[in-house]
Amino acid sequence: MKFKKNKNFSEWYSEVIQEAELADLRYNIKGFIVNRWLAVKAMKLMYALYEDELERTGHKPHWFPALIPEKNFVKEAEHAKGFAPEVFWVSGAGSSGKLLAEKFAMRPTSETAIMQMFKEWIRSWRDLPYKLYQDCQIWRYETKATRPFLRGREFHWIETHCAFVNQKDAEVQVLQDMKITEKIMHKEFAIPFMFFRRPEWDKFKGAVYTFACDSLFPNGKIVQQPSTHYFGTKFAQAFDVKFIDKNEKEQYAHTTAYGPAIWRMMGSLIATHGDDKGLIFPPKIAPVQVVIVPILFKGKEKVVLEGARELHKYLKNSGLRVELDLTDKTPGNKFYYWELRGTPIRIEIGPRDISSKSVTMVRRDTGVKSNVKATKILEEVNRTNDLILIGLKRKADAQFSQFISSAKTYSELKEIIDKKGGLVRTNWCSVSKSGEACAKKLKDKTTAEVRGVRVDKNERPTGNCIICGKPAKVVVYIGKAY
Amino acid sequence: MKFKKNKNFSEWYSEVIQEAELADLRYNIKGFIVNRWLAVKAMKLMYALYEDELERTGHKPHWFPALIPEKNFVKEAEHAKGFAPEVFWVSGAGSSGKLLAEKFAMRPTSETAIMQMFKEWIRSWRDLPYKLYQDCQIWRYETKATRPFLRGREFHWIETHCAFVNQKDAEVQVLQDMKITEKIMHKEFAIPFMFFRRPEWDKFKGAVYTFACDSLFPNGKIVQQPSTHYFGTKFAQAFDVKFIDKNEKEQYAHTTAYGPAIWRMMGSLIATHGDDKGLIFPPKIAPVQVVIVPILFKGKEKVVLEGARELHKYLKNSGLRVELDLTDKTPGNKFYYWELRGTPIRIEIGPRDISSKSVTMVRRDTGVKSNVKATKILEEVNRTNDLILIGLKRKADAQFSQFISSAKTYSELKEIIDKKGGLVRTNWCSVSKSGEACAKKLKDKTTAEVRGVRVDKNERPTGNCIICGKPAKVVVYIGKAY
């Protein structure tokens, strides 16, 4: 690695993606990348953890078509207006590319594909709640600069879509979506975040409200992670999703959606945990959890290789993802290779280890070496993996806290935003439509955005809006986003 | 279920898909369906088994873009000509749908996306073999009638793409692909098949040769399952994929591809194992492996429910996918519901079971009931699941064998094809280009097709071609395909 994470974060991020072979940006369509094995394997493990939790909380997997007829797409007016600029359209087929009778949108999100089926599936209160998820790709004709695992014209995500008998049940789902984010993204992936109720002007197109979570990059820039939306009956009305309630009255269903973008979480994972040697994977989602490097000396090759092979087999059979590096690289080059690729634990095994019935174990996150008795290896690997997750989480949480500041005036805010970044707490006139003018002014002057009011805390303003000077109705958080 | 599988197979197939809620065909794009949870969950389990085996045999997961630039797509002439009629084209984007500078194909298969990256990744013999797979959807503008899990304009599959230093290594891969098919599709999904080397006129467009496996539906119609292709250096030449060999000479890579279509295997699974009560899932890929139905009598509800809940928790913690049916349906309706959905094992638990410390276990495939001691339940569930797989496989294999016939003359062939279907072994002039005229004649007269020569057996012809009467060079298998 040429670049230092803390000095040149942006260059470091590009370098680690290229050097660890996470993605190849040379695919010849703008904004589309090739996701290579180390990233894909990690994302598959991330998908598995997320989907387990979604199924545990009652969501059933479905797969909807990638294409959405234009006539569905335009049914909910706000949604159509908001998403249309980002749509790739399929309008021809066959050798001649002859025009189809109608245009199809490559899904930028699936509300308008799913709602027409909800209309068929939901008839009575007995059919509710209806909770589903799908793992899929979505496509958006982004005009902003794309970056791998951050913003692209194609990305891999999960979307949940749920329907309920009333607002109360739907809002319980929104709360559950946030709990799931905490349980998986924070507890398992060790990516810290803060949930905000987005201002009126920044909510999902078609939602009554949006709770979105912001995570931070080490350069103080904000990366939006999953958001969850309460749609009220807006989509249900547009798509005529009605049911007969317990009193035999017809009602519109209340719907919600939640969108954990695994591809973007991969971006936060790289940025949050990596160091100047490369990636660091939390053990549960590490494509390779343990690498065994045999240290060969002349005349002792056989016994060392035998020991290494035996250990490899033993750890593999114990359910670990383990590699035995038998390439003809030097041990030093092997260390470098696997450190770059974020393997949490390295085990070195040489002639002396064989004779003393022990191995050398090295932690990727701290670099700490220890001597481990052969009989204790599995126990020590499991214990160390637990410690690594705890360590990564503690470090990430500490870094996140350092990026939360407060500002009483615009000039204070500007100084923090420019020098340090992160999320700055401040007084604001309003997050309803009337506050948008101030947000625009702020953005024009600083490129920073109002991210919204906190969901987990009821914060009361203590002064005036830092832009217009009118009495503040809310406390908001402000920062620069990718 | 209204229809009988053996009398009205086609109607039975449609009915079970609708009644068990495997798919919804009302999505408003022709040839695109909504895959519902029972099917999706089963397919996810099928994907997992297949991917484990692919990774075990050295294939690394990758995700390539869904779109392929037209300029890539046309590079290998035969491939372009063969696939162009089936391509959906993306040519516009944004609110106005304004035309993009170039057209993109929605991938109908990914050779032309992947080869340009192989060109970047493969430089030396040290980079080979390069073995990758991706799980994804593909889109084909089918003009034939579509059927769920059989033929659609969108389907879910896995594709592997591998590059090697020479023909020998590439052909070993083709053999391995067939072994993987046997290990997973036959041994785990219990779907029998026969591998054929496809005639020249029916091979994959761009391949040197294609080995494809044919499975059979209970109505005697052929369904093509995975095929594996040896491309020689054809794609490597079109995309300039070269490497420096051990003698420092520049060589083109030899490539292969293999396409297990999980979505279509789901079709074979439904058709092969189902009966007049509905689906039957092989236990390892059953979305629900065990259903517990409490049999409630007045005054005894509490003790039965407690017992049922305890058992549910115990089996769940043992790693089984188990449901406790607490809906307000009658036990009979619950039995019907879960039988229709193919759940391999039902456990009934009533007051008498509680007092005798036992349960009633019912096998979905045979309907056999047995009384099982509480202490033996897990053991018996596991043993029964093994027996169910063995039973399903034996039954499927026997049915498959019954569909293999031989014919010495055209009239014999026609009679078998019309009355019974299946695969008919017969003499044929040739499977190179010169035999195509006979194949066309056959197809015009019978709609049956020449599927090719067997890969696992060297069969020698003993007479003349049943169409042209010229001395037969090969023994082929003929049948009607979906």
mmCIF file of C-alpha atoms in Angstrom, chain B residues 61-241:
data_model
loop_
_atom_site.group_PDB
_atom_site.id
_atom_site.type_symbol
_atom_site.label_atom_id
_atom_site.label_comp_id
_atom_site.label_asym_id
_atom_site.label_seq_id
_atom_site.Cartn_x
_atom_site.Cartn_y
_atom_site.Cartn_z
ATOM 1 C CA PRO B 61 -17.834 -16.066 -6.731
ATOM 2 C CA HIS B 62 -17.961 -12.894 -8.848
ATOM 3 C CA TRP B 63 -20.735 -10.483 -9.803
ATOM 4 C CA PHE B 64 -20.603 -8.996 -13.286
ATOM 5 C CA PRO B 65 -22.881 -6.225 -14.532
ATOM 6 C CA ALA B 66 -26.346 -7.127 -15.830
ATOM 7 C CA LEU B 67 -25.694 -5.040 -18.928
ATOM 8 C CA ILE B 68 -23.303 -5.816 -21.777
ATOM 9 C CA PRO B 69 -22.298 -3.156 -24.324
ATOM 10 C CA GLU B 70 -23.433 -4.019 -27.843
ATOM 11 C CA LYS B 71 -19.835 -3.699 -29.016
ATOM 12 C CA ASN B 72 -18.763 -6.585 -26.739
ATOM 13 C CA PHE B 73 -21.786 -8.618 -27.589
ATOM 14 C CA VAL B 74 -21.030 -8.744 -31.306
ATOM 15 C CA LYS B 75 -17.354 -9.694 -30.961
ATOM 16 C CA GLU B 76 -17.753 -13.468 -31.309
ATOM 17 C CA ALA B 77 -19.743 -13.715 -34.532
ATOM 18 C CA GLU B 78 -21.540 -17.062 -34.034
ATOM 19 C CA HIS B 79 -22.440 -16.192 -30.464
ATOM 20 C CA ALA B 80 -23.817 -12.791 -31.491
ATOM 21 C CA LYS B 81 -25.845 -14.293 -34.322
ATOM 22 C CA GLY B 82 -27.240 -17.022 -32.076
ATOM 23 C CA PHE B 83 -28.220 -14.836 -29.145
ATOM 24 C CA ALA B 84 -29.187 -11.529 -30.783
ATOM 25 C CA PRO B 85 -32.815 -12.575 -31.474
ATOM 26 C CA GLU B 86 -33.258 -13.131 -27.724
ATOM 27 C CA VAL B 87 -31.832 -9.884 -26.382
ATOM 28 C CA PHE B 88 -33.662 -7.124 -24.515
ATOM 29 C CA TRP B 89 -31.932 -3.829 -25.282
ATOM 30 C CA VAL B 90 -31.472 -0.826 -23.022
ATOM 31 C CA SER B 91 -31.123 2.263 -25.136
ATOM 32 C CA GLY B 92 -32.577 5.122 -23.123
ATOM 33 C CA ALA B 93 -32.377 6.681 -19.681
ATOM 34 C CA GLY B 94 -33.876 9.421 -17.545
ATOM 35 C CA SER B 95 -37.263 11.141 -17.469
ATOM 36 C CA SER B 96 -37.378 11.772 -21.193
ATOM 37 C CA GLY B 97 -35.978 8.327 -22.004
ATOM 38 C CA LYS B 98 -33.350 10.077 -24.122
ATOM 39 C CA LEU B 99 -31.150 7.761 -26.128
ATOM 40 C CA LEU B 100 -27.827 6.671 -24.687
ATOM 41 C CA ALA B 101 -24.706 6.916 -26.825
ATOM 42 C CA GLU B 102 -24.698 3.129 -27.240
ATOM 43 C CA LYS B 103 -27.045 0.207 -26.693
ATOM 44 C CA PHE B 104 -26.653 -2.295 -23.862
ATOM 45 C CA ALA B 105 -27.863 -5.898 -23.882
ATOM 46 C CA MET B 106 -29.497 -7.264 -20.739
ATOM 47 C CA ARG B 107 -27.287 -10.321 -20.354
ATOM 48 C CA PRO B 108 -28.745 -13.437 -21.981
ATOM 49 C CA THR B 109 -25.538 -15.188 -20.791
ATOM 50 C CA SER B 110 -22.252 -13.587 -19.739
ATOM 51 C CA GLU B 111 -19.391 -14.771 -21.956
ATOM 52 C CA THR B 112 -19.044 -11.387 -23.623
ATOM 53 C CA ALA B 113 -19.067 -9.543 -20.278
ATOM 54 C CA ILE B 114 -16.501 -11.836 -18.707
ATOM 55 C CA MET B 115 -14.035 -12.349 -21.534
ATOM 56 C CA GLN B 116 -13.008 -8.706 -21.632
ATOM 57 C CA MET B 117 -12.072 -8.990 -17.945
ATOM 58 C CA PHE B 118 -10.214 -12.260 -18.484
ATOM 59 C CA LYS B 119 -8.128 -10.260 -20.941
ATOM 60 C CA GLU B 120 -7.121 -7.975 -18.057
ATOM 61 C CA TRP B 121 -6.696 -10.631 -15.380
ATOM 62 C CA ILE B 122 -4.883 -13.331 -17.298
ATOM 63 C CA ARG B 123 -1.314 -12.566 -18.251
ATOM 64 C CA SER B 124 0.779 -15.605 -17.379
ATOM 65 C CA TRP B 125 0.318 -19.363 -16.975
ATOM 66 C CA ARG B 126 0.545 -18.598 -13.262
ATOM 67 C CA ASP B 127 -2.851 -16.890 -13.470
ATOM 68 C CA LEU B 128 -4.438 -20.119 -14.735
ATOM 69 C CA PRO B 129 -6.698 -21.913 -14.198
ATOM 70 C CA TYR B 130 -9.035 -18.987 -13.566
ATOM 71 C CA LYS B 131 -12.342 -20.400 -12.336
ATOM 72 C CA LEU B 132 -15.304 -18.235 -11.411
ATOM 73 C CA TYR B 133 -19.039 -18.440 -10.983
ATOM 74 C CA GLN B 134 -21.835 -15.969 -10.558
ATOM 75 C CA ASP B 135 -25.390 -16.397 -9.314
ATOM 76 C CA CYS B 136 -27.635 -14.052 -11.249
ATOM 77 C CA GLN B 137 -30.654 -13.585 -13.451
ATOM 78 C CA ILE B 138 -30.568 -13.659 -17.214
ATOM 79 C CA TRP B 139 -33.110 -12.288 -19.647
ATOM 80 C CA ARG B 140 -34.100 -13.752 -22.979
ATOM 81 C CA TYR B 141 -36.750 -12.450 -25.325
ATOM 82 C CA GLU B 142 -38.336 -15.897 -25.759
ATOM 83 C CA THR B 143 -40.809 -16.294 -28.551
ATOM 84 C CA LYS B 144 -41.894 -19.796 -27.520
ATOM 85 C CA ALA B 145 -44.665 -20.148 -24.944
ATOM 86 C CA THR B 146 -43.328 -19.535 -21.440
ATOM 87 C CA ARG B 147 -44.073 -21.721 -18.403
ATOM 88 C CA PRO B 148 -43.090 -21.057 -14.802
ATOM 89 C CA PHE B 149 -39.772 -22.672 -13.794
ATOM 90 C CA LEU B 150 -39.338 -24.036 -17.330
ATOM 91 C CA ARG B 151 -39.074 -21.279 -19.862
ATOM 92 C CA GLY B 152 -39.305 -17.602 -19.110
ATOM 93 C CA ARG B 153 -38.020 -14.276 -20.254
ATOM 94 C CA GLU B 154 -36.248 -13.901 -16.912
ATOM 95 C CA PHE B 155 -34.650 -16.724 -15.018
ATOM 96 C CA HIS B 156 -32.376 -17.390 -12.093
ATOM 97 C CA TRP B 157 -29.253 -19.418 -12.682
ATOM 98 C CA ILE B 158 -25.592 -19.899 -11.911
ATOM 99 C CA GLU B 159 -22.980 -19.605 -14.623
ATOM 100 C CA THR B 160 -19.368 -20.690 -14.319
ATOM 101 C CA HIS B 161 -16.659 -19.403 -16.639
ATOM 102 C CA CYS B 162 -13.202 -20.882 -16.569
ATOM 103 C CA ALA B 163 -9.943 -20.344 -18.456
ATOM 104 C CA PHE B 164 -7.099 -22.856 -18.834
ATOM 105 C CA VAL B 165 -3.645 -23.163 -20.348
ATOM 106 C CA ASN B 166 -4.662 -25.890 -22.798
ATOM 107 C CA GLN B 167 -7.405 -28.069 -24.202
ATOM 108 C CA LYS B 168 -6.673 -30.963 -21.859
ATOM 109 C CA ASP B 169 -7.194 -28.926 -18.690
ATOM 110 C CA ALA B 170 -10.324 -27.324 -20.154
ATOM 111 C CA GLU B 171 -11.796 -30.710 -20.994
ATOM 112 C CA VAL B 172 -11.117 -31.970 -17.475
ATOM 113 C CA GLN B 173 -13.296 -29.057 -16.349
ATOM 114 C CA VAL B 174 -16.099 -30.156 -18.660
ATOM 115 C CA LEU B 175 -15.940 -33.588 -17.010
ATOM 116 C CA GLN B 176 -15.937 -32.009 -13.562
ATOM 117 C CA ASP B 177 -19.016 -29.971 -14.480
ATOM 118 C CA MET B 178 -20.843 -33.201 -15.241
ATOM 119 C CA LYS B 179 -19.686 -34.728 -11.951
ATOM 120 C CA ILE B 180 -20.998 -31.674 -10.090
ATOM 121 C CA THR B 181 -24.350 -32.120 -11.846
ATOM 122 C CA GLU B 182 -24.455 -35.737 -10.673
ATOM 123 C CA LYS B 183 -23.411 -34.850 -7.141
ATOM 124 C CA ILE B 184 -25.919 -32.065 -6.630
ATOM 125 C CA MET B 185 -28.799 -32.342 -9.082
ATOM 126 C CA HIS B 186 -29.057 -36.108 -8.927
ATOM 127 C CA LYS B 187 -27.792 -37.004 -5.438
ATOM 128 C CA GLU B 188 -29.273 -34.034 -3.551
ATOM 129 C CA PHE B 189 -32.260 -32.892 -5.621
ATOM 130 C CA ALA B 190 -33.049 -36.458 -6.790
ATOM 131 C CA ILE B 191 -33.508 -35.341 -10.393
ATOM 132 C CA PRO B 192 -32.257 -38.025 -12.822
ATOM 133 C CA PHE B 193 -30.774 -37.091 -16.209
ATOM 134 C CA MET B 194 -28.637 -38.252 -19.093
ATOM 135 C CA PHE B 195 -25.756 -36.230 -20.580
ATOM 136 C CA PHE B 196 -25.545 -35.901 -24.370
ATOM 137 C CA ARG B 197 -23.027 -34.402 -26.667
ATOM 138 C CA ARG B 198 -25.357 -32.143 -28.624
ATOM 139 C CA PRO B 199 -25.385 -32.410 -32.433
ATOM 140 C CA GLU B 200 -23.400 -29.749 -34.285
ATOM 141 C CA TRP B 201 -26.574 -27.880 -35.167
ATOM 142 C CA ASP B 202 -27.757 -27.702 -31.568
ATOM 143 C CA LYS B 203 -24.671 -26.712 -29.634
ATOM 144 C CA PHE B 204 -24.274 -23.444 -27.697
ATOM 145 C CA LYS B 205 -23.588 -20.587 -30.091
ATOM 146 C CA GLY B 206 -19.877 -20.050 -29.957
ATOM 147 C CA ALA B 207 -18.919 -23.446 -28.488
ATOM 148 C CA VAL B 208 -16.636 -26.110 -29.980
ATOM 149 C CA TYR B 209 -18.962 -28.629 -28.364
ATOM 150 C CA THR B 210 -21.739 -28.771 -25.795
ATOM 151 C CA PHE B 211 -22.522 -31.526 -23.315
ATOM 152 C CA ALA B 212 -26.063 -30.988 -22.096
ATOM 153 C CA CYS B 213 -28.143 -33.020 -19.723
ATOM 154 C CA ASP B 214 -31.729 -33.945 -20.376
ATOM 155 C CA SER B 215 -34.161 -34.721 -17.621
ATOM 156 C CA LEU B 216 -37.722 -35.911 -18.161
ATOM 157 C CA PHE B 217 -41.118 -34.785 -17.048
ATOM 158 C CA PRO B 218 -43.677 -37.439 -16.007
ATOM 159 C CA ASN B 219 -45.465 -36.857 -19.313
ATOM 160 C CA GLY B 220 -42.395 -38.038 -21.187
ATOM 161 C CA LYS B 221 -41.289 -34.611 -22.351
ATOM 162 C CA ILE B 222 -37.650 -33.631 -22.181
ATOM 163 C CA VAL B 223 -36.421 -30.705 -20.113
ATOM 164 C CA GLN B 224 -32.859 -29.603 -20.706
ATOM 165 C CA GLN B 225 -30.926 -29.139 -17.487
ATOM 166 C CA PRO B 226 -27.331 -27.799 -17.109
ATOM 167 C CA SER B 227 -25.047 -27.831 -20.082
ATOM 168 C CA THR B 228 -21.279 -27.434 -20.137
ATOM 169 C CA HIS B 229 -19.399 -26.033 -23.085
ATOM 170 C CA TYR B 230 -15.860 -26.237 -24.366
ATOM 171 C CA PHE B 231 -15.095 -23.057 -26.279
ATOM 172 C CA GLY B 232 -11.570 -23.903 -27.432
ATOM 173 C CA THR B 233 -9.871 -20.562 -28.042
ATOM 174 C CA LYS B 234 -12.814 -19.054 -29.924
ATOM 175 C CA PHE B 235 -13.821 -16.512 -27.291
ATOM 176 C CA ALA B 236 -10.196 -15.988 -26.270
ATOM 177 C CA GLN B 237 -9.382 -14.993 -29.835
ATOM 178 C CA ALA B 238 -12.402 -12.731 -30.153
ATOM 179 C CA PHE B 239 -11.489 -10.980 -26.873
ATOM 180 C CA ASP B 240 -7.717 -11.288 -27.108
ATOM 181 C CA VAL B 241 -7.299 -13.359 -23.923
#
